[in-house]
């Protein structure tokens, strides 16, 4: 059975159980072929093929809602819901997204990209169905990694008390991107490896296979046997005591068993949690052996630049040798943020807190209060989660936390949920916060050096990569750096970060300009601005951030407060979400190109 013979879930339901094995193999092959070419989430998707086939076999989408947490594991779902033929366009300009998007298909119940939202979404759908008297089945698929996020616990707390028919499928592969962390992870491991429990489950399964069962089959027996099971497996109580029926653990690659379980769970009136065990990367040896580095892979021929994250990792690893105050913190992104080496060199000074950005920020604030020098390395988009904690726990009390804000600016194929274009806007208004943008690796290193002696909240924001290293003037608090000066030019291009500087420097090839590295976005170099605020001057600000609340607005606001004599225009992203397309076209769609810069200057002259 080939994936292209199933274009809707109703076609899937016409297959017999035996045919599903072949279908899974064909889907798996399709995923491997496309992801190896386009890049994307490989191992997570290979681990959820049987699960997704079983869910679509039992539930009736789009009437029923399957909500994928993070959504990075939704490729099989896309293939089964009419997108098998366009799957080649995964993550490409104009192609389908790597995450669920209701605008893309009615089968995608809810937008996702950030972790730990699925349980709140599921409860919302279930309550809406109750309010509207609709017959809507609701399933949330959440990984053990996503179950480290605080939102998931807020939702579990509510789900357990509301008695609505929500099915939670806990896809447990013992991995987040890296090895999963935390007490819940340990608890799941106890459930997984409890031999007595597994033995008992096998007993029950044997009984099921020899005794003809009517009605609820395995689950019925499990319910009946639960008292006994509970005595044996004391730890198996947490979900039950919260009011959520727990079933499992089951083999997440056994499609017929999964179908049987889901058919029974679907009839339940209250909330249930079905715990399944999967192998991340299932079916591809290299991915099973190294699921960490096969979690997300780059496309063939992806632009390779010099990674800022590697500079951060090297710097902090060395700094921690010399300065025993230095600690590095990540929220489940050790590899992406460059901290892998640090984690092995200084295991005692490294903390992976799980997908828990809010916790990470407040934790760092208290580390700083207690005499540690914490560096929280985090993607711009995920730091959005920690806004209140930055205000309340870090900035009010001026805690010396350094935020290494990676993947700032547009991110390319991960698309709309992952764009790092808001951080300047949410960081700049917070009192006591200093914000810096390095233009290359050498400058990031200098900024990090500066940060060691800086005793206040600091954010250093940078995209994934930079082109080349330059010679730089020393870092002086609140001072900018002149990169190109031309006495005959009355145009000043103020650049926040490397991408902005690259644009300005390519424009300089065609026109005389003054190019300034606005390495401190907060505080602004007001002395410099006062110097260029003259009639006849043109000031252009460039940044890879949304315009509202960004660097340009901040410059405009300052000049305005002084009585603006120069002309000033801000080039930045417009007030719209940016979908999955490569970095260069995302920038050019927003007019962040040398050509547009020159046109704007021309229109002002
Ligand atoms: C708020 C947030 N922080 C970080 C991430 C990055 N991220 C994407 S998937 C993932 C791991 C998810 O692990 P799990 O839920 O167990 O799914 P698996 O890939 O193992 O199937 C992480 C940390 C994210 N998507 N959202």
Short mmCIF file of C-alpha atoms and ligand atoms in Angstrom, two decimals, residues 41 43-45 47-48 69-70 72-73 99 113-116 142-147 171-178 180 278 280 295 331-333 354-358 379 381-383 385 418, ligand 1:
data_model
loop_
_atom_site.label_atom_id
_atom_site.label_comp_id
_atom_site.label_asym_id
_atom_site.label_seq_id
_atom_site.Cartn_x
_atom_site.Cartn_y
_atom_site.Cartn_z
CA UNK A 41 12.07 17.33 11.83
CA UNK A 43 13.39 11.65 14.05
CA UNK A 44 10.20 12.95 15.71
CA UNK A 45 8.17 12.23 12.58
CA UNK A 47 8.53 7.97 15.64
CA UNK A 48 4.88 8.92 15.15
CA UNK A 69 1.87 19.55 20.51
CA UNK A 70 4.68 21.65 19.00
CA UNK A 72 6.79 19.28 14.49
CA UNK A 73 5.64 15.64 14.31
CA UNK A 99 3.83 22.70 11.42
CA UNK A 113 5.20 25.56 16.78
CA UNK A 114 5.89 26.33 20.42
CA UNK A 115 5.67 23.51 22.93
CA UNK A 116 3.17 22.53 25.62
CA UNK A 142 1.99 15.49 23.50
CA UNK A 143 5.59 14.32 23.80
CA UNK A 144 7.37 13.68 27.08
CA UNK A 145 9.56 16.67 26.20
CA UNK A 146 6.60 19.00 25.80
CA UNK A 147 5.33 17.68 29.13
CA UNK A 171 4.16 10.01 23.15
CA UNK A 172 7.03 8.95 25.36
CA UNK A 173 10.39 8.42 23.65
CA UNK A 174 12.45 9.54 26.64
CA UNK A 175 13.80 12.39 24.53
CA UNK A 176 13.13 16.07 24.20
CA UNK A 177 15.57 17.28 21.53
CA UNK A 178 18.27 16.05 23.88
CA UNK A 180 14.61 14.51 28.51
CA UNK A 278 7.95 5.07 20.75
CA UNK A 280 12.51 8.49 18.11
CA UNK A 295 15.70 15.73 15.61
CA UNK A 331 15.48 25.42 28.05
CA UNK A 332 15.89 22.14 26.12
CA UNK A 333 17.99 23.73 23.37
CA UNK A 354 13.43 21.38 30.01
CA UNK A 355 11.02 23.33 27.83
CA UNK A 356 10.49 25.78 30.64
CA UNK A 357 11.49 29.26 29.54
CA UNK A 358 9.48 31.03 32.24
CA UNK A 379 15.95 31.39 20.88
CA UNK A 381 10.90 33.21 19.67
CA UNK A 382 10.90 31.03 22.79
CA UNK A 383 11.99 33.86 25.08
CA UNK A 385 7.34 32.93 26.93
CA UNK A 418 9.55 30.62 14.98
C1 LIG B 1 8.40 26.90 23.95
C2 LIG B 1 9.32 26.05 23.11
N1 LIG B 1 10.61 25.88 23.49
C3 LIG B 1 11.43 25.12 22.73
C4 LIG B 1 10.99 24.52 21.59
C5 LIG B 1 11.95 23.74 20.71
N2 LIG B 1 11.55 22.33 20.59
C6 LIG B 1 10.92 21.84 19.52
S1 LIG B 1 10.57 20.22 19.64
C7 LIG B 1 11.33 20.12 21.14
C8 LIG B 1 11.38 18.81 21.85
C9 LIG B 1 10.05 18.21 22.02
O1 LIG B 1 10.17 16.96 22.63
P1 LIG B 1 8.91 16.02 22.68
O2 LIG B 1 7.71 16.80 23.01
O3 LIG B 1 9.23 14.88 23.56
O4 LIG B 1 8.73 15.53 21.18
P2 LIG B 1 9.66 14.53 20.32
O5 LIG B 1 10.36 15.39 19.33
O6 LIG B 1 10.60 13.84 21.25
O7 LIG B 1 8.72 13.60 19.68
C10 LIG B 1 11.83 21.36 21.53
C11 LIG B 1 12.57 21.61 22.76
C12 LIG B 1 9.65 24.75 21.22
N3 LIG B 1 9.14 24.25 20.09
N4 LIG B 1 8.84 25.50 22.00
#
